[in-house]
Short mmCIF file of C-alpha atoms in Angstrom, two decimals:
data_model
loop_
_atom_site.label_atom_id
_atom_site.label_comp_id
_atom_site.label_asym_id
_atom_site.label_seq_id
_atom_site.Cartn_x
_atom_site.Cartn_y
_atom_site.Cartn_z
CA UNK A 313 -118.28 -63.44 -21.64
CA UNK A 314 -119.72 -62.81 -25.13
CA UNK A 315 -122.04 -60.23 -23.63
CA UNK A 316 -119.13 -58.42 -22.00
CA UNK A 317 -117.21 -58.44 -25.30
CA UNK A 318 -120.21 -57.02 -27.15
CA UNK A 319 -120.56 -54.34 -24.51
CA UNK A 320 -116.87 -53.44 -24.84
CA UNK A 321 -117.23 -53.20 -28.62
CA UNK A 322 -120.23 -50.91 -28.24
CA UNK A 323 -118.36 -48.61 -25.86
CA UNK A 324 -115.33 -48.58 -28.18
CA UNK A 325 -117.54 -47.65 -31.13
CA UNK A 326 -119.20 -44.89 -29.12
CA UNK A 327 -115.83 -43.45 -28.10
CA UNK A 328 -114.69 -43.60 -31.73
CA UNK A 329 -117.77 -41.72 -32.92
CA UNK A 330 -117.38 -39.19 -30.15
CA UNK A 331 -114.00 -38.18 -31.48
CA UNK A 332 -115.26 -37.56 -35.03
CA UNK A 333 -116.75 -34.18 -34.18
CA UNK A 334 -113.58 -33.03 -32.47
CA UNK A 335 -111.38 -34.07 -35.38
CA UNK A 336 -109.07 -36.20 -33.19
CA UNK A 337 -107.74 -39.26 -34.99
CA UNK A 338 -106.02 -41.09 -32.15
CA UNK A 339 -108.23 -43.30 -29.98
CA UNK A 340 -106.43 -45.84 -27.77
CA UNK A 341 -107.07 -49.43 -28.83
CA UNK A 342 -108.41 -48.52 -32.27
CA UNK A 343 -107.33 -50.30 -35.39
CA UNK A 344 -105.32 -48.15 -37.85
CA UNK A 345 -108.05 -48.42 -40.52
CA UNK A 346 -110.61 -46.95 -38.12
CA UNK A 347 -108.30 -44.05 -37.26
CA UNK A 348 -107.78 -43.27 -40.96
CA UNK A 349 -111.52 -43.37 -41.64
CA UNK A 350 -112.22 -41.02 -38.73
CA UNK A 351 -109.53 -38.54 -39.79
CA UNK A 352 -110.53 -38.46 -43.44
CA UNK A 353 -114.23 -38.23 -42.66
CA UNK A 354 -113.60 -35.19 -40.51
CA UNK A 355 -111.39 -33.62 -43.16
CA UNK A 356 -113.97 -34.31 -45.84
CA UNK A 357 -116.67 -32.65 -43.74
CA UNK A 358 -114.47 -29.57 -43.20
CA UNK A 359 -113.79 -29.44 -46.95
CA UNK A 360 -117.52 -29.70 -47.64
CA UNK A 361 -118.28 -26.84 -45.24
CA UNK A 362 -115.60 -24.64 -46.83
CA UNK A 363 -116.70 -25.35 -50.42
CA UNK A 364 -120.36 -24.83 -49.55
CA UNK A 365 -119.53 -21.49 -47.90
CA UNK A 366 -117.53 -20.36 -50.94
CA UNK A 367 -120.73 -20.72 -53.02
CA UNK A 368 -123.10 -18.77 -50.78
CA UNK A 369 -122.55 -15.36 -52.44
CA UNK A 370 -121.03 -15.52 -55.98
CA UNK A 371 -124.54 -15.79 -57.47
CA UNK A 372 -125.17 -12.31 -56.05
CA UNK A 373 -121.85 -10.47 -56.38
CA UNK A 374 -121.19 -11.72 -59.91
CA UNK A 375 -124.53 -10.19 -60.88
CA UNK A 376 -123.72 -6.95 -59.08
CA UNK A 377 -120.51 -6.58 -61.10
CA UNK A 378 -122.44 -6.95 -64.38
CA UNK A 379 -125.72 -5.34 -63.34
CA UNK A 380 -125.50 -2.57 -65.94
CA UNK A 381 -124.88 -5.07 -68.75
CA UNK A 382 -127.70 -7.33 -67.54
CA UNK A 383 -130.07 -4.33 -67.31
CA UNK A 384 -129.23 -3.30 -70.87
CA UNK A 385 -129.43 -6.85 -72.19
CA UNK A 386 -132.82 -7.58 -70.61
CA UNK A 387 -134.23 -4.05 -70.89
CA UNK A 388 -134.67 -3.51 -67.12
CA UNK A 389 -135.64 -0.19 -65.56
CA UNK A 390 -133.98 1.06 -62.37
CA UNK A 391 -136.97 -0.09 -60.30
CA UNK A 392 -136.89 -3.59 -61.81
CA UNK A 393 -133.16 -3.76 -61.17
CA UNK A 394 -133.89 -2.77 -57.59
CA UNK A 395 -136.40 -5.61 -57.42
CA UNK A 396 -133.71 -7.95 -58.75
CA UNK A 397 -131.35 -6.93 -55.94
CA UNK A 398 -134.17 -7.62 -53.44
CA UNK A 399 -134.71 -11.18 -54.69
CA UNK A 400 -131.85 -12.68 -52.58
CA UNK A 401 -133.23 -11.68 -49.16
CA UNK A 402 -136.77 -12.58 -50.27
CA UNK A 403 -135.67 -16.10 -51.25
CA UNK A 404 -133.58 -16.45 -48.11
CA UNK A 405 -136.58 -15.55 -45.97
CA UNK A 406 -139.06 -17.78 -47.80
CA UNK A 407 -136.88 -20.86 -48.27
CA UNK A 408 -134.61 -20.51 -45.24
CA UNK A 409 -137.46 -21.14 -42.82
CA UNK A 410 -137.94 -24.61 -44.33
CA UNK A 411 -134.35 -25.68 -43.68
CA UNK A 412 -134.78 -27.10 -40.12
CA UNK A 413 -137.79 -29.16 -41.16
CA UNK A 414 -135.96 -30.50 -44.21
CA UNK A 415 -132.90 -31.27 -42.09
CA UNK A 416 -134.98 -33.22 -39.58
CA UNK A 417 -136.51 -35.31 -42.36
CA UNK A 418 -133.56 -35.86 -44.68
CA UNK A 419 -130.51 -34.90 -42.60
CA UNK A 420 -128.51 -31.65 -42.91
CA UNK A 421 -125.90 -33.23 -45.20
CA UNK A 422 -128.54 -34.23 -47.74
CA UNK A 423 -130.14 -30.78 -47.67
CA UNK A 424 -126.82 -28.97 -48.18
CA UNK A 425 -125.91 -31.37 -51.00
CA UNK A 426 -129.26 -30.68 -52.69
CA UNK A 427 -128.67 -26.97 -52.13
CA UNK A 428 -125.38 -27.11 -54.05
CA UNK A 429 -127.19 -28.91 -56.92
CA UNK A 430 -129.85 -26.18 -56.98
CA UNK A 431 -127.20 -23.44 -57.08
CA UNK A 432 -125.45 -25.17 -59.97
CA UNK A 433 -128.64 -25.53 -61.98
CA UNK A 434 -129.80 -21.98 -61.32
CA UNK A 435 -126.49 -20.39 -62.31
CA UNK A 436 -126.32 -22.45 -65.50
CA UNK A 437 -129.88 -21.65 -66.56
CA UNK A 438 -130.34 -17.97 -65.68
CA UNK A 439 -128.11 -16.30 -68.31
CA UNK A 440 -129.87 -18.19 -71.09
CA UNK A 441 -133.42 -18.33 -69.69
CA UNK A 442 -134.61 -15.56 -72.01
CA UNK A 443 -136.31 -12.47 -70.64
CA UNK A 444 -136.53 -10.93 -67.20
CA UNK A 445 -139.04 -13.49 -65.90
CA UNK A 446 -136.87 -16.48 -66.73
CA UNK A 447 -133.80 -14.73 -65.35
CA UNK A 448 -135.58 -14.07 -62.04
CA UNK A 449 -136.91 -17.65 -61.83
CA UNK A 450 -133.49 -19.23 -62.40
CA UNK A 451 -131.93 -16.80 -59.93
CA UNK A 452 -134.56 -17.84 -57.37
CA UNK A 453 -133.63 -21.51 -57.89
CA UNK A 454 -129.99 -20.78 -57.10
CA UNK A 455 -130.96 -18.63 -54.14
CA UNK A 456 -133.17 -21.41 -52.79
CA UNK A 457 -130.09 -23.62 -52.54
CA UNK A 458 -128.16 -20.80 -50.90
CA UNK A 459 -130.99 -20.14 -48.43
CA UNK A 460 -131.14 -23.62 -46.93
CA UNK A 461 -127.35 -23.86 -46.80
CA UNK A 462 -127.19 -20.46 -45.09
CA UNK A 463 -129.42 -21.64 -42.27
CA UNK A 464 -127.79 -25.04 -41.87
CA UNK A 465 -124.15 -23.91 -41.68
CA UNK A 466 -124.39 -22.88 -37.98
CA UNK A 467 -126.41 -26.03 -37.28
CA UNK A 468 -123.80 -28.31 -38.84
CA UNK A 469 -120.99 -26.56 -36.94
CA UNK A 470 -122.84 -26.91 -33.63
CA UNK A 471 -123.72 -30.53 -34.43
CA UNK A 472 -120.33 -31.86 -35.53
CA UNK A 473 -117.92 -29.40 -33.89
CA UNK A 474 -119.59 -28.37 -30.60
CA UNK A 475 -116.23 -27.64 -28.97
CA UNK A 476 -115.00 -25.46 -31.85
CA UNK A 477 -117.95 -23.21 -32.71
CA UNK A 478 -115.84 -20.04 -32.89
CA UNK A 479 -113.02 -21.40 -35.04
CA UNK A 480 -115.31 -23.34 -37.41
CA UNK A 481 -117.68 -20.37 -37.79
CA UNK A 482 -114.64 -18.25 -38.55
CA UNK A 483 -113.43 -20.77 -41.13
CA UNK A 484 -116.65 -20.93 -43.13
CA UNK A 485 -117.25 -17.18 -42.75
CA UNK A 486 -113.77 -16.62 -44.18
CA UNK A 487 -114.53 -18.99 -47.06
CA UNK A 488 -117.83 -17.20 -47.67
CA UNK A 489 -116.07 -13.83 -47.78
CA UNK A 490 -113.42 -15.24 -50.13
CA UNK A 491 -116.03 -16.54 -52.57
CA UNK A 492 -117.88 -13.23 -52.40
CA UNK A 493 -114.81 -11.11 -53.11
CA UNK A 494 -113.38 -13.33 -55.84
CA UNK A 495 -116.69 -13.26 -57.72
CA UNK A 496 -116.85 -9.48 -57.42
CA UNK A 497 -113.28 -8.97 -58.64
CA UNK A 498 -113.04 -11.67 -61.30
CA UNK A 499 -116.43 -11.48 -63.05
CA UNK A 500 -115.64 -8.50 -65.29
CA UNK A 501 -112.15 -9.72 -66.36
CA UNK A 502 -113.48 -13.23 -66.98
CA UNK A 503 -116.39 -11.84 -68.99
CA UNK A 504 -113.98 -9.81 -71.12
CA UNK A 505 -111.79 -12.89 -71.62
CA UNK A 506 -114.87 -14.85 -72.79
CA UNK A 507 -115.68 -12.32 -75.50
CA UNK A 508 -117.34 -9.54 -73.50
CA UNK A 509 -120.78 -11.17 -73.32
CA UNK A 510 -122.40 -11.18 -69.88
CA UNK A 511 -124.10 -14.58 -70.33
CA UNK A 512 -120.97 -16.78 -70.18
CA UNK A 513 -119.51 -14.44 -67.57
CA UNK A 514 -122.38 -15.31 -65.23
CA UNK A 515 -122.74 -18.98 -66.22
CA UNK A 516 -119.08 -19.64 -65.41
CA UNK A 517 -119.83 -19.46 -61.68
CA UNK A 518 -121.82 -22.70 -61.87
CA UNK A 519 -118.52 -24.64 -61.82
CA UNK A 520 -117.84 -23.99 -58.11
CA UNK A 521 -121.15 -25.33 -56.70
CA UNK A 522 -120.85 -28.37 -58.97
CA UNK A 523 -117.52 -29.16 -57.28
CA UNK A 524 -119.05 -28.50 -53.85
CA UNK A 525 -121.60 -31.29 -54.37
CA UNK A 526 -118.92 -33.98 -54.23
CA UNK A 527 -117.73 -33.85 -50.58
CA UNK A 528 -121.33 -33.83 -49.32
CA UNK A 529 -122.33 -37.06 -51.06
CA UNK A 530 -120.95 -39.33 -48.25
CA UNK A 531 -123.05 -37.38 -45.71
CA UNK A 532 -126.35 -37.63 -47.57
CA UNK A 533 -127.56 -40.52 -45.40
CA UNK A 534 -126.11 -39.21 -42.13
CA UNK A 535 -129.18 -38.20 -40.11
CA UNK A 536 -127.84 -38.72 -36.59
CA UNK A 537 -125.62 -36.38 -34.64
CA UNK A 538 -122.25 -37.76 -33.56
CA UNK A 539 -122.04 -39.13 -30.06
CA UNK A 540 -120.08 -36.07 -28.93
CA UNK A 541 -123.25 -34.01 -29.13
CA UNK A 542 -125.19 -36.43 -26.92
CA UNK A 543 -124.84 -36.05 -23.13
CA UNK A 544 -122.97 -38.99 -21.58
CA UNK A 545 -125.49 -39.13 -18.73
CA UNK A 546 -129.02 -38.38 -19.92
CA UNK A 547 -131.84 -37.33 -17.61
CA UNK A 548 -132.90 -40.94 -17.26
CA UNK A 549 -129.52 -41.70 -15.66
CA UNK A 550 -128.80 -44.60 -18.04
CA UNK A 551 -125.43 -44.03 -19.66
CA UNK A 552 -125.27 -44.10 -23.46
CA UNK A 553 -129.00 -43.51 -23.93
CA UNK A 554 -130.08 -40.44 -25.89
CA UNK A 555 -132.42 -38.06 -24.07
CA UNK A 556 -135.96 -37.74 -25.25
CA UNK A 557 -136.43 -35.17 -28.00
CA UNK A 558 -137.28 -31.77 -26.55
CA UNK A 559 -140.36 -29.92 -27.80
CA UNK A 560 -139.67 -26.93 -30.10
CA UNK A 561 -138.93 -23.63 -28.35
CA UNK A 562 -141.46 -20.81 -28.45
CA UNK A 563 -138.75 -18.75 -30.03
CA UNK A 564 -140.89 -15.66 -30.53
CA UNK A 565 -141.03 -15.20 -26.74
CA UNK A 566 -137.30 -14.53 -26.62
CA UNK A 567 -136.23 -10.88 -26.72
CA UNK A 568 -132.72 -11.95 -27.63
CA UNK A 569 -134.05 -13.88 -30.65
CA UNK A 570 -135.91 -10.79 -31.83
CA UNK A 571 -132.89 -8.55 -31.29
CA UNK A 572 -130.69 -10.97 -33.19
CA UNK A 573 -133.25 -11.23 -36.02
CA UNK A 574 -133.45 -7.44 -36.42
CA UNK A 575 -129.65 -7.15 -36.23
CA UNK A 576 -129.36 -9.85 -38.86
CA UNK A 577 -131.91 -8.05 -41.03
CA UNK A 578 -130.22 -4.66 -40.85
CA UNK A 579 -126.74 -6.02 -41.56
CA UNK A 580 -128.21 -8.03 -44.44
CA UNK A 581 -129.83 -4.84 -45.77
CA UNK A 582 -126.44 -3.15 -45.83
CA UNK A 583 -124.78 -6.20 -47.35
CA UNK A 584 -127.26 -6.65 -50.21
CA UNK A 585 -127.32 -2.95 -51.00
CA UNK A 586 -123.53 -3.14 -51.16
CA UNK A 587 -123.44 -6.28 -53.31
CA UNK A 588 -126.21 -5.08 -55.61
CA UNK A 589 -125.43 -1.38 -55.96
CA UNK A 590 -121.96 -0.43 -54.71
CA UNK A 591 -120.18 -1.15 -58.00
CA UNK A 592 -122.77 0.98 -59.79
CA UNK A 593 -122.31 3.81 -57.25
CA UNK A 594 -118.58 3.88 -57.99
CA UNK A 595 -119.16 3.64 -61.75
CA UNK A 596 -121.60 6.55 -61.73
CA UNK A 597 -119.04 8.56 -59.77
CA UNK A 598 -116.57 8.23 -62.65
CA UNK A 599 -114.73 5.01 -61.81
CA UNK A 600 -114.19 2.46 -64.60
CA UNK A 601 -116.14 -0.80 -64.58
CA UNK A 602 -113.03 -2.87 -63.80
CA UNK A 603 -111.96 -0.60 -60.93
CA UNK A 604 -115.50 -0.53 -59.55
CA UNK A 605 -115.46 -4.33 -59.47
CA UNK A 606 -112.12 -4.24 -57.64
CA UNK A 607 -113.49 -1.76 -55.09
CA UNK A 608 -116.44 -4.07 -54.47
CA UNK A 609 -113.97 -6.93 -54.14
CA UNK A 610 -111.99 -4.94 -51.53
CA UNK A 611 -115.18 -4.48 -49.52
CA UNK A 612 -115.84 -8.19 -49.66
CA UNK A 613 -112.25 -9.38 -49.21
CA UNK A 614 -111.99 -7.58 -45.87
CA UNK A 615 -114.22 -10.33 -44.59
CA UNK A 616 -111.61 -13.00 -45.35
CA UNK A 617 -109.25 -12.28 -42.43
CA UNK A 618 -111.80 -10.55 -40.20
CA UNK A 619 -114.41 -13.29 -40.62
CA UNK A 620 -111.91 -15.69 -39.10
CA UNK A 621 -110.78 -13.36 -36.31
CA UNK A 622 -114.10 -11.83 -35.20
CA UNK A 623 -115.90 -15.11 -34.30
CA UNK A 624 -112.90 -16.26 -32.27
CA UNK A 625 -112.79 -12.97 -30.37
CA UNK A 626 -116.57 -12.89 -29.96
CA UNK A 627 -116.70 -16.34 -28.34
CA UNK A 628 -114.22 -15.18 -25.71
CA UNK A 629 -116.21 -12.10 -24.72
CA UNK A 630 -119.19 -12.21 -22.35
CA UNK A 631 -120.84 -9.39 -24.33
CA UNK A 632 -120.39 -8.82 -28.08
CA UNK A 633 -121.69 -5.22 -27.94
CA UNK A 634 -118.24 -3.57 -28.28
CA UNK A 635 -117.61 -5.42 -31.55
CA UNK A 636 -121.03 -4.32 -32.84
CA UNK A 637 -120.19 -0.70 -32.00
CA UNK A 638 -116.81 -0.73 -33.76
CA UNK A 639 -118.28 -2.26 -36.92
CA UNK A 640 -121.15 0.24 -36.94
CA UNK A 641 -118.86 3.26 -36.58
CA UNK A 642 -116.73 2.02 -39.48
CA UNK A 643 -119.90 1.80 -41.58
CA UNK A 644 -120.96 5.35 -40.72
CA UNK A 645 -117.50 6.68 -41.58
CA UNK A 646 -117.48 4.79 -44.89
CA UNK A 647 -120.88 6.11 -45.95
CA UNK A 648 -119.91 9.67 -45.00
CA UNK A 649 -116.79 9.42 -47.16
CA UNK A 650 -118.78 7.91 -50.01
CA UNK A 651 -121.17 10.88 -49.86
CA UNK A 652 -118.56 13.67 -49.73
CA UNK A 653 -115.64 12.25 -51.78
CA UNK A 654 -116.71 9.07 -53.61
CA UNK A 655 -113.72 9.03 -55.99
CA UNK A 656 -110.91 10.72 -54.07
CA UNK A 657 -111.12 8.39 -51.09
CA UNK A 658 -112.72 5.41 -52.82
CA UNK A 659 -110.20 2.84 -51.54
CA UNK A 660 -110.43 4.10 -47.96
CA UNK A 661 -114.24 3.99 -48.02
CA UNK A 662 -114.10 0.47 -49.45
CA UNK A 663 -111.87 -0.62 -46.55
CA UNK A 664 -114.18 0.91 -43.94
CA UNK A 665 -117.32 -0.56 -45.51
CA UNK A 666 -115.57 -3.92 -45.74
CA UNK A 667 -114.92 -3.87 -42.01
CA UNK A 668 -118.54 -2.88 -41.37
CA UNK A 669 -119.79 -5.80 -43.50
CA UNK A 670 -118.19 -8.21 -41.04
CA UNK A 671 -121.35 -7.88 -38.95
CA UNK A 672 -122.45 -11.00 -40.85
CA UNK A 673 -119.95 -13.47 -39.32
CA UNK A 674 -120.57 -11.82 -35.97
CA UNK A 675 -124.31 -12.46 -36.33
CA UNK A 676 -123.66 -16.11 -37.24
CA UNK A 677 -121.41 -16.49 -34.21
CA UNK A 678 -124.05 -15.04 -31.91
CA UNK A 679 -126.57 -17.52 -33.32
CA UNK A 680 -124.34 -20.32 -32.05
CA UNK A 681 -123.76 -18.58 -28.70
CA UNK A 682 -127.32 -17.56 -27.86
CA UNK A 683 -128.60 -21.16 -27.72
CA UNK A 684 -127.34 -24.08 -25.63
CA UNK A 685 -128.48 -27.03 -27.76
CA UNK A 686 -128.26 -28.06 -31.39
CA UNK A 687 -132.05 -27.95 -31.68
CA UNK A 688 -132.05 -24.47 -30.18
CA UNK A 689 -129.42 -23.30 -32.65
CA UNK A 690 -131.47 -24.72 -35.55
CA UNK A 691 -134.59 -22.86 -34.44
CA UNK A 692 -132.74 -19.64 -33.68
CA UNK A 693 -130.83 -19.79 -36.97
CA UNK A 694 -134.01 -20.30 -39.00
CA UNK A 695 -135.92 -17.60 -37.08
CA UNK A 696 -133.14 -15.00 -37.09
CA UNK A 697 -132.21 -15.51 -40.73
CA UNK A 698 -135.74 -15.82 -42.14
CA UNK A 699 -137.07 -12.87 -40.14
CA UNK A 700 -133.90 -10.92 -40.82
CA UNK A 701 -134.04 -11.46 -44.54
CA UNK A 702 -137.70 -10.40 -44.58
CA UNK A 703 -136.63 -7.17 -42.89
CA UNK A 704 -133.91 -6.65 -45.48
CA UNK A 705 -136.12 -7.05 -48.57
CA UNK A 706 -137.23 -3.40 -48.97
CA UNK A 707 -133.71 -1.95 -48.66
CA UNK A 708 -132.17 -2.73 -52.09
CA UNK A 709 -135.50 -2.04 -53.81
CA UNK A 710 -135.84 1.32 -52.05
CA UNK A 711 -132.32 2.27 -53.06
CA UNK A 712 -133.21 1.61 -56.71
CA UNK A 713 -136.39 3.69 -56.45
CA UNK A 714 -134.61 6.58 -54.69
CA UNK A 715 -131.83 6.51 -57.27
CA UNK A 716 -134.23 6.54 -60.21
CA UNK A 717 -136.41 9.35 -58.89
CA UNK A 718 -133.69 11.56 -57.40
CA UNK A 719 -131.20 11.11 -60.23
CA UNK A 720 -128.26 10.60 -57.87
CA UNK A 721 -126.85 8.63 -54.99
CA UNK A 722 -127.21 11.22 -52.20
CA UNK A 723 -130.53 9.94 -50.83
CA UNK A 724 -129.62 6.23 -51.08
CA UNK A 725 -126.37 6.83 -49.19
CA UNK A 726 -128.26 8.83 -46.55
CA UNK A 727 -130.63 5.88 -46.15
CA UNK A 728 -127.72 3.46 -45.69
CA UNK A 729 -126.22 5.72 -43.02
CA UNK A 730 -129.52 6.08 -41.15
CA UNK A 731 -130.03 2.30 -40.99
CA UNK A 732 -126.64 1.83 -39.34
CA UNK A 733 -127.84 3.48 -36.10
CA UNK A 734 -130.60 0.95 -35.21
CA UNK A 735 -128.25 -1.84 -36.33
CA UNK A 736 -125.83 -0.80 -33.58
CA UNK A 737 -128.60 -0.60 -30.98
CA UNK A 738 -130.14 -4.03 -31.62
CA UNK A 739 -126.70 -5.59 -32.07
CA UNK A 740 -125.73 -4.51 -28.57
CA UNK A 741 -128.96 -6.03 -27.24
CA UNK A 742 -128.36 -9.28 -29.13
CA UNK A 743 -124.83 -9.48 -27.77
CA UNK A 744 -125.88 -9.83 -24.12
CA UNK A 745 -124.85 -13.04 -22.37
CA UNK A 746 -128.12 -15.02 -22.30
CA UNK A 747 -129.77 -17.92 -24.15
CA UNK A 748 -133.05 -18.24 -25.97
CA UNK A 749 -133.88 -21.44 -24.04
CA UNK A 750 -134.03 -19.47 -20.79
CA UNK A 751 -136.11 -16.66 -22.28
CA UNK A 752 -138.51 -18.88 -24.23
CA UNK A 753 -139.25 -20.88 -21.09
CA UNK A 754 -140.45 -17.85 -19.13
#
C-alpha cells in the first residue's frame, strides 16, 4: 500500500511539473499552494525572459545615438569608430559559441543571470574606463553577457514552452525591439537632462540589466528540463524514464544550418550597420541629433508589433520564404530612398528599414522550427548565431572605411543594398520545411 501511495505521489509530481512549461495552473487533485507556486514560477520565468530581452540591444543603440560625442571625447577616427561598431558581432560570435557548453554545465538560468550581471558591470564601467582601449574592453564585457543570452533565449523557449515557440519567440522579440528603440530614442534627451555629458548618458542604461538579474535568481540552480519536454514513453518503453542523451549533431553537414547561419549573418550585418551608423547618416544629411535619434528609434520600434506578429505567422507557414522576400524588398526600397532623398522622405525610409530589420525575429523563429529537439535547437542556435555574427563583423567596419575615404554615404548605402540580395536568397533556402537532425544524419 505504501508503495502504491509513493507511486501515486510521484506521478502527481510529474504531472505538476509537466504543466509548468505550459503555464497552466490548474491540475486536478493538487493542493492550492502547489497551484500558486506553479503559476507564479511560470510568470516569473516569463518576466525574466522579457527583462533579459529588453537588455539585449541598449548597449549598442545607446552608443549609436551618441557615437559622434564618444568619437570626439575619446579622439576616435572614422576607421576606429567603424571598428567599435564591429565589436558587437565579434563578441557575439566569440562568446556565443560557448553558451551551450556553459548551459549544460551550469544550467541556462544561471548563464542568463550571469549574463545580466556582465551587462550591468560593462555598462557601468565603459563610460569612465578612460581611453579607447578601456572603453572597448568594458563594451566587450557587456557584449559577452548579451552574447550568451542571445543564444540561450531560443533554447529556454524550446525547453520551457515547447508548445508555444511562436508566441514566446514573438514576446521576447517584441521586448528586444522595445528595448532597442527606447534606448535609441531616449539616450540623447536623457543625456541632455543629465547635463549634456555622454558618460552619464551611457552609464544610465546599466539600471535595466541590474533589474533583470532579479527574476533569474530562482532559476540559477535549475539544470533539468521540465517534464513536459521529456517524452512520456522513451525508447526503452519504460514510462517516466528519460531517454539516453543523444550525441551532438554534426551540424556542419546540414545545408539548412548553413543557409540559416548566412541569413542570420546578413541580417545582423544590416542591423549593426543601422544601429551603429544610421543616426549619423541622418545627421550628416542635415537632420538634428535629436531627430536622428528619433528616426533610429522608429526603425527599431517597428520591431515591437512586427516581432510579435511575424513569429506567429511564420510558425503557421510550411515555408517562410515569402516573409523573407517581403522583408528584403522593404529593405531595398528603404535604402533606395535613403540614397536619393535622405531628408525629404526620412520618416518613410525609417519605416521601410524598420520592417526590413524584422528579419531578426524571423531568424530566431526559424532556429526553433528547423530542429526537433531542445538539444538540436541549442546546437543550431549556437552555430547559426556564432557563424552569422562572424559573417557580420566586416560590414560596420567597411561602412566606416568607405565613409572616411569617399567623404559621403553613397558607397556605404550601395553596399547595404547589395547585401540585401543574397540575404533574400539564403533566407528562402533556410525557410524550407526540413530539420537539421534529418540532414546531419545523412
